[in-house]
XYZ file of C-alpha atoms in Angstrom:
670
model
C 0.216 0.200 -0.108
C 2.032 3.508 -1.211
C -0.295 6.556 0.816
C -3.600 4.968 0.619
C -3.935 3.685 -2.999
C -3.748 -0.570 -2.427
C -1.761 0.275 -6.453
C 1.412 -1.840 -6.389
C 2.674 -3.850 -7.892
C 4.997 -2.921 -11.786
C 5.076 -3.616 -15.241
C 8.944 -2.650 -16.297
C 10.325 -1.772 -19.768
C 14.193 -2.034 -19.945
C 15.870 0.363 -22.341
C 19.211 -0.071 -24.156
C 21.150 2.676 -25.369
C 21.473 2.747 -29.378
C 25.065 2.860 -31.174
C 26.244 6.213 -31.488
C 23.882 7.704 -28.501
C 24.565 8.866 -25.025
C 23.569 5.993 -22.137
C 20.032 6.309 -20.907
C 19.070 5.211 -17.990
C 18.080 2.140 -17.737
C 15.014 1.557 -17.580
C 11.337 3.828 -16.183
C 8.491 1.928 -14.545
C 4.942 2.771 -14.018
C 1.293 0.935 -12.367
C -0.019 -0.589 -14.881
C -0.170 -4.976 -13.959
C -2.804 -6.021 -11.551
C -4.410 -3.240 -10.927
C -7.339 -2.664 -9.495
C -10.280 -2.029 -11.683
C -11.202 0.904 -9.761
C -8.648 2.961 -10.757
C -7.740 1.233 -14.220
C -9.741 4.114 -15.855
C -7.516 6.379 -13.750
C -4.610 4.540 -15.084
C -5.919 5.046 -18.894
C -6.210 8.827 -18.594
C -2.500 9.359 -16.581
C -1.124 6.983 -20.227
C -3.364 9.901 -22.284
C -2.392 12.783 -20.302
C 1.527 11.097 -20.952
C 0.807 11.417 -24.537
C -0.169 15.080 -24.695
C 3.853 15.712 -22.115
C 1.810 15.052 -18.064
C 3.229 12.864 -15.952
C 2.863 8.987 -15.938
C 1.561 8.044 -12.469
C 4.147 5.201 -11.983
C 7.824 7.795 -11.639
C 8.727 7.636 -15.483
C 7.548 7.995 -19.181
C 6.273 4.029 -20.225
C 7.404 4.824 -23.976
C 11.046 5.923 -24.588
C 10.095 8.494 -27.495
C 12.813 8.866 -30.367
C 13.311 12.700 -30.238
C 14.692 12.309 -26.469
C 17.856 11.195 -27.945
C 18.304 13.315 -30.431
C 17.557 16.341 -27.596
C 20.006 15.594 -24.506
C 23.400 16.744 -26.645
C 21.223 19.765 -28.099
C 20.183 20.636 -24.351
C 23.535 19.903 -22.686
C 25.420 22.137 -24.960
C 23.233 25.088 -24.366
C 23.671 24.867 -20.622
C 27.691 24.128 -21.065
C 27.909 27.998 -23.393
C 25.415 29.947 -20.591
C 27.565 28.353 -17.163
C 30.798 29.069 -19.343
C 28.828 32.745 -20.481
C 27.861 32.810 -15.935
C 31.200 31.766 -14.670
C 33.519 34.109 -17.649
C 31.166 36.855 -16.400
C 30.803 36.135 -12.306
C 33.172 39.370 -10.655
C 31.865 38.581 -7.331
C 33.492 37.021 -4.347
C 30.976 34.448 -2.287
C 32.883 32.174 0.620
C 36.747 31.999 0.889
C 36.233 28.273 0.611
C 35.796 28.994 -2.778
C 39.563 29.695 -2.820
C 40.895 28.319 0.276
C 39.780 24.397 0.169
C 39.875 23.723 -3.300
C 42.331 26.523 -5.610
C 45.679 26.813 -2.625
C 46.042 23.481 -1.999
C 45.644 22.454 -5.341
C 48.477 25.763 -6.512
C 50.575 23.796 -4.098
C 49.796 20.944 -6.228
C 51.121 22.395 -9.029
C 53.921 24.239 -8.435
C 55.148 23.464 -5.274
C 55.362 24.224 -1.575
C 57.418 27.698 -2.403
C 54.471 29.237 -5.067
C 52.926 30.814 -2.167
C 49.461 28.921 -1.625
C 48.110 29.827 1.373
C 47.865 26.586 3.466
C 45.019 26.744 6.230
C 44.470 25.012 9.288
C 42.052 22.456 7.813
C 44.658 21.086 5.559
C 47.595 21.006 8.598
C 45.027 18.601 10.357
C 44.316 16.600 7.327
C 40.209 17.639 7.425
C 39.656 17.599 4.079
C 40.147 14.732 1.331
C 42.636 15.659 -1.513
C 40.562 14.375 -4.014
C 38.525 17.727 -5.139
C 41.971 19.880 -5.411
C 43.624 17.669 -6.985
C 41.459 17.973 -9.982
C 42.428 21.839 -10.190
C 45.925 21.091 -9.566
C 46.394 18.200 -12.553
C 44.521 21.592 -14.816
C 47.163 23.676 -13.316
C 49.869 21.796 -14.318
C 48.473 20.986 -18.026
C 47.324 24.744 -18.182
C 51.178 25.892 -17.328
C 53.195 23.402 -19.559
C 51.185 24.243 -21.786
C 51.719 27.731 -22.105
C 55.744 27.000 -21.433
C 55.266 25.413 -24.404
C 53.577 27.586 -26.633
C 55.775 30.593 -25.325
C 52.123 32.234 -24.123
C 53.684 35.869 -22.605
C 53.427 35.255 -18.550
C 50.938 37.556 -18.120
C 48.723 35.784 -20.476
C 49.718 32.772 -18.667
C 48.273 34.671 -15.535
C 44.774 35.158 -17.326
C 44.295 31.073 -19.037
C 45.132 29.904 -14.455
C 42.219 32.066 -13.442
C 40.422 31.114 -16.035
C 41.221 27.291 -16.454
C 39.264 26.766 -13.051
C 36.174 28.435 -14.155
C 35.486 26.630 -16.837
C 36.512 23.533 -15.520
C 33.396 24.401 -12.820
C 31.590 25.350 -15.782
C 30.906 21.834 -16.966
C 29.775 20.295 -13.457
C 27.746 22.838 -13.150
C 26.396 22.507 -16.856
C 26.085 18.726 -15.404
C 23.917 19.718 -12.646
C 21.474 21.639 -14.947
C 20.948 18.359 -16.944
C 20.943 16.110 -14.178
C 18.865 17.445 -12.495
C 16.149 17.741 -15.461
C 17.254 13.966 -16.138
C 15.348 12.702 -13.177
C 12.302 15.489 -13.308
C 11.990 12.838 -17.122
C 11.971 9.639 -14.839
C 9.959 10.976 -12.192
C 7.709 12.845 -15.091
C 8.656 10.930 -18.083
C 10.557 12.130 -21.426
C 9.622 15.499 -23.150
C 6.337 16.478 -20.503
C 6.483 19.990 -19.535
C 7.149 19.128 -15.885
C 10.496 18.229 -17.168
C 10.800 21.207 -18.715
C 9.717 22.677 -16.171
C 12.409 21.027 -14.265
C 14.858 22.435 -16.834
C 13.637 25.948 -16.787
C 14.067 26.406 -12.961
C 17.608 25.197 -12.924
C 17.986 27.153 -16.026
C 17.150 30.403 -14.050
C 17.994 30.461 -11.148
C 19.205 33.449 -9.124
C 21.022 30.143 -6.788
C 22.372 28.449 -10.000
C 23.564 31.221 -11.780
C 25.639 32.933 -8.262
C 27.052 30.021 -7.321
C 27.239 26.503 -9.360
C 30.143 28.233 -11.218
C 32.261 28.891 -7.922
C 34.808 26.180 -7.259
C 33.523 25.222 -3.880
C 33.189 21.571 -2.406
C 29.710 21.667 -2.068
C 28.852 22.798 -5.895
C 30.829 18.962 -7.089
C 28.984 17.494 -4.628
C 25.676 18.590 -6.167
C 26.632 17.739 -8.962
C 27.740 14.438 -8.241
C 24.066 14.037 -6.050
C 22.072 14.680 -9.419
C 24.100 12.359 -11.651
C 23.846 9.304 -9.220
C 19.677 10.418 -8.369
C 19.449 9.680 -11.773
C 21.491 6.260 -12.052
C 19.497 5.247 -8.956
C 17.193 2.274 -9.622
C 13.894 3.777 -8.870
C 12.559 1.546 -11.138
C 13.146 -1.446 -8.670
C 9.536 -1.771 -6.642
C 8.833 1.762 -5.086
C 6.106 0.951 -3.318
C 4.941 -2.492 -0.677
C 3.372 -5.637 -2.402
C 2.743 -7.305 0.855
C -0.510 -6.480 0.507
C -2.446 -9.269 -0.895
C -4.812 -7.649 -1.759
C -2.251 -4.732 -4.154
C -1.923 -7.475 -6.591
C -1.635 -11.262 -7.679
C 0.766 -14.165 -6.280
C 1.975 -14.331 -9.536
C 2.717 -10.944 -10.126
C 4.977 -11.026 -7.249
C 6.591 -14.439 -7.518
C 7.433 -12.394 -11.167
C 9.079 -9.571 -9.895
C 11.473 -11.952 -6.864
C 11.968 -13.322 -10.023
C 12.994 -10.835 -12.604
C 16.568 -12.039 -13.614
C 18.650 -8.352 -12.713
C 21.462 -10.454 -14.796
C 19.637 -9.678 -17.777
C 19.855 -6.014 -17.827
C 22.921 -5.083 -18.034
C 22.073 -1.754 -18.071
C 20.645 -1.549 -15.039
C 24.103 -2.392 -13.303
C 26.065 -0.505 -15.496
C 23.655 2.746 -14.148
C 23.768 1.296 -10.609
C 27.316 1.002 -10.575
C 27.624 4.259 -11.637
C 24.943 6.075 -8.973
C 26.680 4.756 -6.115
C 30.746 5.324 -7.151
C 29.153 9.087 -7.240
C 27.169 8.886 -4.376
C 30.407 6.989 -2.731
C 32.898 9.950 -4.152
C 29.627 12.998 -2.499
C 30.297 11.383 1.056
C 34.146 11.345 0.488
C 34.132 15.076 -0.500
C 31.333 16.051 1.979
C 30.661 13.684 4.523
C 27.128 14.720 5.250
C 25.923 13.642 1.911
C 25.833 10.139 3.663
C 22.734 11.650 5.442
C 21.162 11.778 1.335
C 21.532 8.161 0.802
C 21.168 6.496 4.031
C 17.195 7.758 3.015
C 17.470 7.071 -0.647
C 18.891 3.935 -0.171
C 17.160 2.679 2.607
C 13.609 2.335 1.916
C 15.014 0.731 -1.929
C 16.712 -1.715 0.050
C 13.576 -2.946 1.970
C 10.646 -2.900 -0.760
C 13.275 -3.945 -3.412
C 13.307 -8.220 -4.582
C 15.888 -10.144 -2.937
C 18.012 -10.229 -6.096
C 18.359 -6.861 -6.802
C 18.668 -6.181 -2.758
C 21.910 -8.141 -2.486
C 22.692 -6.442 -6.150
C 22.418 -3.447 -4.152
C 24.792 -4.472 -1.187
C 26.992 -5.894 -3.472
C 27.721 -3.512 -5.020
C 27.254 -0.446 -2.307
C 30.041 -2.585 -1.220
C 32.268 -2.986 -4.097
C 32.361 1.119 -4.969
C 31.982 1.958 -1.675
C 35.381 0.693 -1.233
C 36.999 1.514 -4.392
C 36.689 5.466 -4.315
C 37.453 4.965 0.130
C 40.976 3.025 -1.615
C 41.411 5.876 -4.020
C 40.776 8.638 -1.571
C 43.216 7.443 0.856
C 45.598 6.551 -1.746
C 45.315 10.362 -2.927
C 45.075 11.306 0.737
C 49.223 9.578 1.372
C 50.500 11.440 -1.533
C 49.296 14.931 -0.722
C 49.808 14.912 2.932
C 52.622 12.427 3.347
C 50.806 9.535 5.845
C 48.426 7.531 6.403
C 44.893 9.536 7.793
C 41.033 9.400 7.074
C 39.573 12.739 6.621
C 36.527 12.328 6.570
C 36.826 11.007 9.940
C 39.175 13.724 11.353
C 36.445 16.373 9.768
C 33.486 14.704 12.193
C 35.824 15.055 15.062
C 37.146 18.352 14.694
C 33.551 20.037 13.802
C 31.596 17.821 15.759
C 33.265 16.248 18.867
C 35.566 19.010 19.310
C 33.062 22.033 18.168
C 35.177 23.976 16.188
C 32.747 24.730 13.452
C 30.998 26.643 16.105
C 33.699 28.984 16.116
C 32.905 30.390 12.034
C 29.789 31.093 13.585
C 26.473 29.656 14.555
C 22.584 31.071 13.652
C 19.057 29.787 15.276
C 17.563 26.537 14.901
C 15.498 27.548 12.376
C 17.323 29.215 9.993
C 16.917 26.643 7.331
C 13.539 27.405 7.007
C 14.106 30.517 7.384
C 17.031 31.315 4.982
C 18.398 28.611 3.597
C 15.662 27.213 1.967
C 14.467 30.835 -0.058
C 17.355 31.759 -0.611
C 18.143 28.545 -2.514
C 14.799 28.703 -4.073
C 14.263 32.030 -4.788
C 11.261 32.073 -6.803
C 10.600 28.789 -6.628
C 9.958 28.545 -3.284
C 5.873 28.474 -3.029
C 5.961 26.258 -6.262
C 8.152 24.014 -4.288
C 6.493 24.750 -1.452
C 3.414 22.918 -3.351
C 4.997 19.973 -5.041
C 6.652 18.404 -1.839
C 3.179 18.775 0.425
C 1.364 16.666 -2.544
C 4.142 14.361 -2.750
C 4.132 13.663 0.965
C 0.983 13.613 0.587
C 0.715 10.882 -1.567
C -1.729 13.203 -3.893
C -3.532 12.669 -7.477
C -0.832 11.236 -9.579
C 2.297 12.102 -7.493
C 4.974 9.741 -8.035
C 6.592 7.733 -6.058
C 9.993 8.716 -6.524
C 8.551 12.293 -5.347
C 7.809 11.190 -1.928
C 11.524 9.859 -1.666
C 12.605 12.950 -2.522
C 10.289 15.045 -0.368
C 11.405 12.854 2.697
C 14.916 13.134 2.399
C 14.475 16.450 2.001
C 13.154 16.553 5.254
C 15.380 14.108 7.077
C 18.499 16.204 5.349
C 17.471 19.630 6.309
C 16.381 17.877 9.928
C 19.622 16.969 10.207
C 22.252 19.536 9.929
C 19.916 22.011 11.927
C 20.923 20.199 14.955
C 24.324 21.337 13.688
C 25.207 24.890 15.027
C 27.097 25.949 12.715
C 24.917 26.340 9.565
C 24.909 28.051 5.649
C 23.107 28.263 2.936
C 25.862 26.106 1.075
C 25.214 22.765 2.949
C 22.139 22.489 2.130
C 22.615 22.978 -2.137
C 22.971 19.571 -2.730
C 19.447 19.202 -2.749
C 18.376 22.146 -4.590
C 18.087 19.669 -7.841
C 15.493 17.890 -5.618
C 13.897 20.458 -5.199
C 13.331 22.062 -8.321
C 12.179 18.462 -9.582
C 9.425 18.534 -6.563
C 8.594 22.197 -8.174
C 7.954 21.503 -11.765
C 4.672 20.033 -11.727
C 3.211 22.904 -10.232
C 5.222 24.697 -12.043
C 3.977 23.524 -14.997
C 0.513 23.485 -14.251
C 0.393 26.961 -12.998
C 1.569 28.421 -16.443
C -0.636 26.183 -18.461
C -2.548 27.462 -19.975
C -0.316 30.759 -20.619
C -3.134 33.415 -20.208
C -2.273 37.293 -20.506
C -2.077 38.285 -16.619
C 0.038 34.334 -16.199
C 2.438 36.061 -19.047
C 3.057 38.767 -16.519
C 3.058 37.138 -13.585
C 6.211 35.020 -15.365
C 7.607 37.668 -16.607
C 7.908 39.715 -13.457
C 9.306 36.683 -11.454
C 12.036 36.092 -14.141
C 12.732 39.638 -13.990
C 13.641 39.398 -10.333
C 15.607 36.350 -11.161
C 17.793 38.121 -13.588
C 18.087 41.919 -11.093
C 18.673 38.896 -7.793
C 21.031 37.220 -10.003
C 22.988 39.927 -11.684
C 23.280 42.053 -8.454
C 24.818 38.765 -6.539
C 26.797 38.391 -9.147
C 28.043 41.321 -10.372
C 27.886 43.867 -7.786
C 27.918 42.657 -4.512
C 31.687 42.314 -2.564
C 33.330 42.980 -5.975
C 36.015 45.233 -4.964
C 37.699 41.838 -2.902
C 37.991 40.105 -6.314
C 38.748 43.161 -8.150
C 41.559 44.232 -5.783
C 43.732 41.379 -6.492
C 43.502 41.835 -10.586
C 44.636 45.405 -9.938
C 47.803 44.249 -7.590
C 48.890 41.727 -9.926
C 48.209 44.150 -13.156
C 50.744 46.546 -11.045
C 53.334 43.571 -10.320
C 53.633 42.875 -14.132
C 53.612 46.227 -14.695
C 57.157 47.035 -12.323
C 59.346 44.564 -13.115
C 58.115 40.556 -13.200
C 61.529 39.788 -12.162
C 60.956 42.037 -9.120
C 59.486 42.032 -6.000
C 56.371 43.361 -4.334
C 54.875 43.197 -0.972
C 51.076 43.165 0.242
C 49.970 43.462 3.039
C 46.290 42.891 3.788
C 45.055 44.574 6.970
C 41.040 42.774 6.766
C 39.154 40.429 8.141
C 40.851 36.709 7.345
C 39.870 35.248 4.531
C 38.364 38.214 2.709
C 39.650 38.367 -0.499
C 40.714 35.703 -2.936
C 44.922 34.200 -3.050
C 47.439 33.277 -4.573
C 45.201 31.711 -7.166
C 44.583 35.703 -8.820
C 47.293 37.130 -7.428
C 49.521 33.869 -9.267
C 53.245 34.972 -9.253
C 55.491 34.065 -5.664
C 57.376 36.908 -5.934
C 54.082 38.506 -4.941
C 55.035 38.580 -1.324
C 51.724 38.793 0.659
C 50.665 38.231 4.094
C 47.345 39.086 5.553
C 45.523 38.857 9.017
C 44.897 35.015 10.541
C 41.831 33.182 12.366
C 43.231 29.896 13.231
C 40.621 27.914 15.412
C 41.379 27.544 18.964
C 41.975 24.427 18.472
C 44.730 23.300 21.600
C 42.622 25.433 23.929
C 40.607 23.942 26.758
C 37.167 24.433 26.606
C 36.450 26.826 29.228
C 38.765 29.181 27.748
C 37.404 29.369 24.499
C 34.795 31.584 25.142
C 37.532 34.405 25.526
C 40.144 33.711 22.445
C 41.101 35.667 20.454
C 42.941 35.040 16.689
C 44.813 37.508 15.094
C 42.379 38.581 13.492
C 40.427 39.773 17.017
C 43.436 41.267 18.018
C 44.019 43.702 15.837
C 39.640 44.411 15.646
C 39.008 43.984 19.142
C 41.968 43.499 21.519
C 44.651 45.584 21.393
C 42.676 47.724 18.505
C 44.758 48.402 14.534
C 46.318 51.239 16.531
C 47.509 49.092 19.184
C 48.689 46.081 17.022
C 50.147 48.734 14.223
C 52.050 49.604 16.414
C 53.392 46.023 18.287
C 53.619 43.779 15.321
C 55.180 46.289 12.011
C 58.620 48.579 12.237
C 58.541 51.535 12.789
C 56.433 54.633 10.843
C 60.178 56.761 11.221
C 60.869 53.912 8.941
C 58.105 55.143 6.090
C 58.880 58.577 6.600
C 62.606 59.160 6.275
C 64.158 56.377 3.603
C 62.775 54.131 0.669
C 61.099 50.662 1.255
C 62.351 47.290 0.987
C 60.852 44.345 2.292
C 61.762 40.985 3.241
C 59.314 39.371 4.269
C 59.585 35.703 3.932
C 56.928 34.576 5.438
C 53.655 34.768 3.753
C 50.739 34.009 6.314
C 52.238 34.352 9.806
C 52.831 36.624 12.064
C 56.225 37.985 12.861
C 57.454 40.116 15.682
C 58.420 43.596 13.538
C 56.697 43.687 10.204
C 58.220 46.075 6.943
C 55.964 48.534 6.058
C 54.422 46.776 2.655
C 54.474 48.418 -1.251
C 50.939 47.951 -0.625
C 48.246 48.348 2.374
C 45.347 47.377 1.042
C 42.219 47.364 3.126
C 37.877 48.477 3.828
C 37.304 51.688 4.074
C 35.955 51.029 7.628
C 39.700 51.700 8.952
C 40.495 54.452 6.848
C 39.774 56.573 9.369
C 41.874 55.257 11.747
C 44.920 54.590 9.315
C 44.786 58.290 8.291
C 45.877 59.204 11.419
C 48.541 56.459 12.257
C 50.185 56.925 8.895
C 49.404 60.679 8.033
C 53.170 61.851 7.692
C 54.548 58.291 5.769
C 54.307 58.170 2.794
C 51.552 56.151 1.386
C 49.052 57.846 -0.733
C 45.531 55.729 -2.398
C 46.461 54.013 -5.604
C 43.285 52.610 -6.149
C 39.401 52.530 -4.903
C 37.052 49.659 -5.638
C 33.343 49.788 -4.959
C 32.649 46.357 -2.445
C 29.097 46.733 -1.167
C 26.135 48.567 -0.118
C 25.571 47.069 2.698
C 27.499 43.953 4.859
C 26.805 41.769 7.011
C 30.250 42.403 9.241
C 31.144 45.750 9.963
C 34.800 45.676 9.438
C 33.583 44.780 5.954
C 31.317 47.788 5.030
C 32.535 49.969 2.099
C 34.824 50.100 -0.912
C 38.049 47.799 -0.640
C 40.831 50.795 -0.908
C 44.923 50.202 -1.749
C 47.700 52.031 -0.356
C 50.947 52.410 -2.125
C 54.102 53.073 -0.680
C 55.380 56.277 -2.762
C 59.410 55.037 -3.088
C 61.028 57.897 -5.129
C 58.601 57.971 -8.116
C 58.386 53.487 -8.396
C 55.874 52.358 -10.915
C 53.535 51.652 -7.461
C 51.941 55.116 -7.673
C 52.674 56.137 -10.932
C 49.607 57.675 -12.900
C 48.188 58.834 -8.630
C 50.496 61.912 -8.574
C 47.274 64.112 -8.607
C 46.098 62.314 -5.743
C 46.945 64.475 -2.362
C 49.554 62.164 0.494
C 47.291 60.826 3.973
C 47.763 64.566 5.675
C 46.034 66.135 2.766
C 43.184 63.277 3.168
C 43.301 64.538 6.912
C 41.940 67.678 6.331
C 39.939 67.054 3.231
C 38.664 64.481 5.554
C 37.561 67.243 8.572
C 37.113 70.289 6.464
C 40.125 72.552 6.291
C 39.344 72.708 2.413
C 35.573 72.855 2.078
C 35.979 69.822 0.570
C 33.327 66.408 0.656
C 35.132 62.832 0.942
C 37.949 62.389 -1.469
C 37.361 59.156 -3.749
C 39.728 56.996 -5.473
């Protein structure tokens, strides 16, 4: 029995890939065999609807349309083009992990320990799998080698190294969109209007535009999860056939005896699904929650042979991926370690995750899901409600997706540290749940509904545009500015940069590129070895700078005397990036947020520093330390290129007189 409906036996139609076309899903299923008479009329109507593009009630199309294979490649290529455009035009900053948990360790893998990559505490404590950065390390090494063979200019090589991860991630983002569409086809039928609606939802999603092309492990996790869901054997029994009134015994015996070994396509796709799921779990251990929810009912309701096949291949594929991960981590870390276990130990058992912030228990419901879905939220809520209740012709597949979303959100809500990207792997499922209500609402497309559609699309474009082009763009642009200044000065020389910002406010070596750019920044190492009773008073380096003792006292304690940049030229010998030395030399460039400008003007007013760049970063920010523009001061070192072209800018003493109104002028803008 399923949701009160006495329909549970399944008819299978096994479909195999034709030569010269991509492999299709192994088989789809629908409710037909031994259907009670009172359901025959509904079933017949469902097939009529399916021919018109509506979903079949059992969770898949009963007919393989000839044109389906012809649409797959063009659709993927269109999605790939869209996401490449998306990746190359995104100009904003989202999360430090986009760089410090992927591109920085990848840079070190590709170019060595002397390359200047910033390796954070997670990598020093073996908390992360090396598989994700290894993808980009190979990319960096390949681009660098080809650039050398082709004698590509160094400036162009730098641009290629920055663009290569973006294009790679664009392909993964396009795959997420593609697999979302294919999952909807499994639920509603090939070429159905609901499947096309899911494609429109994912392609027009503001969150997808903002996040999917970023090099976060969550993005790869989402791609792998969507692919694994498409390849999952949903055609195996999804409804219990234990009731003797549900189907004749002969039908139940036929299902139990179904020779799955005769259908190699099913096992092949099962292996692909399990490999993708295992890899997602290695990258992000919390992904295991999804597969517990998906596999448990399948194991419970499948036939004996199917159950044995699932267990067998789950063990083999899981062990294979774990072996690969352990060997890769052994090569990277130089010792035998198991990062997923250490990740759970550090972040949950030792409660280090809360050092980076805590959220309300309702965060995912009140903020996370609305951010993921934006304008699709009402349709997802309605589709979720229908799937949970099993009303109408709701597919059993949809019910399991809905229950998985509930379990995942509920489990992650118990953890104090919450981020919307942690539930990102649920977005393909949520788009599939929203697809049928979206399709039904806009059919037929009346003038009033056209207006609603136009409003929703306009909102999506505005949100996606602002998030990807405006908010926090300054922290990306400043890295390009520093790199270009270094190229203009002399590639063989040395450039020094100090970032007086909250930790990890900007990308690092993946955007600075050149190892000759010697940079340091404020750090925020967690209290790994600090007892629990002393953690409340623990301050990292960034906290010390902003809170105690404060910027002026910190600069006095940790930087050379201001007199060294009043009376003589500047030569920096700082070789230890990202680590606090007793007395740091004053760098060629100081980078900071506008919030700190007044303090630095007072402290450095009689020095050779001059403002040489200012870039917009944000209108508002939830961190007061990051408010306003990003500002760069350059050390005016006897006409160096650092300040060339900016001689018209007043010195810091002049800026103080301007800000105090002594010259009757407004705020100076760069």
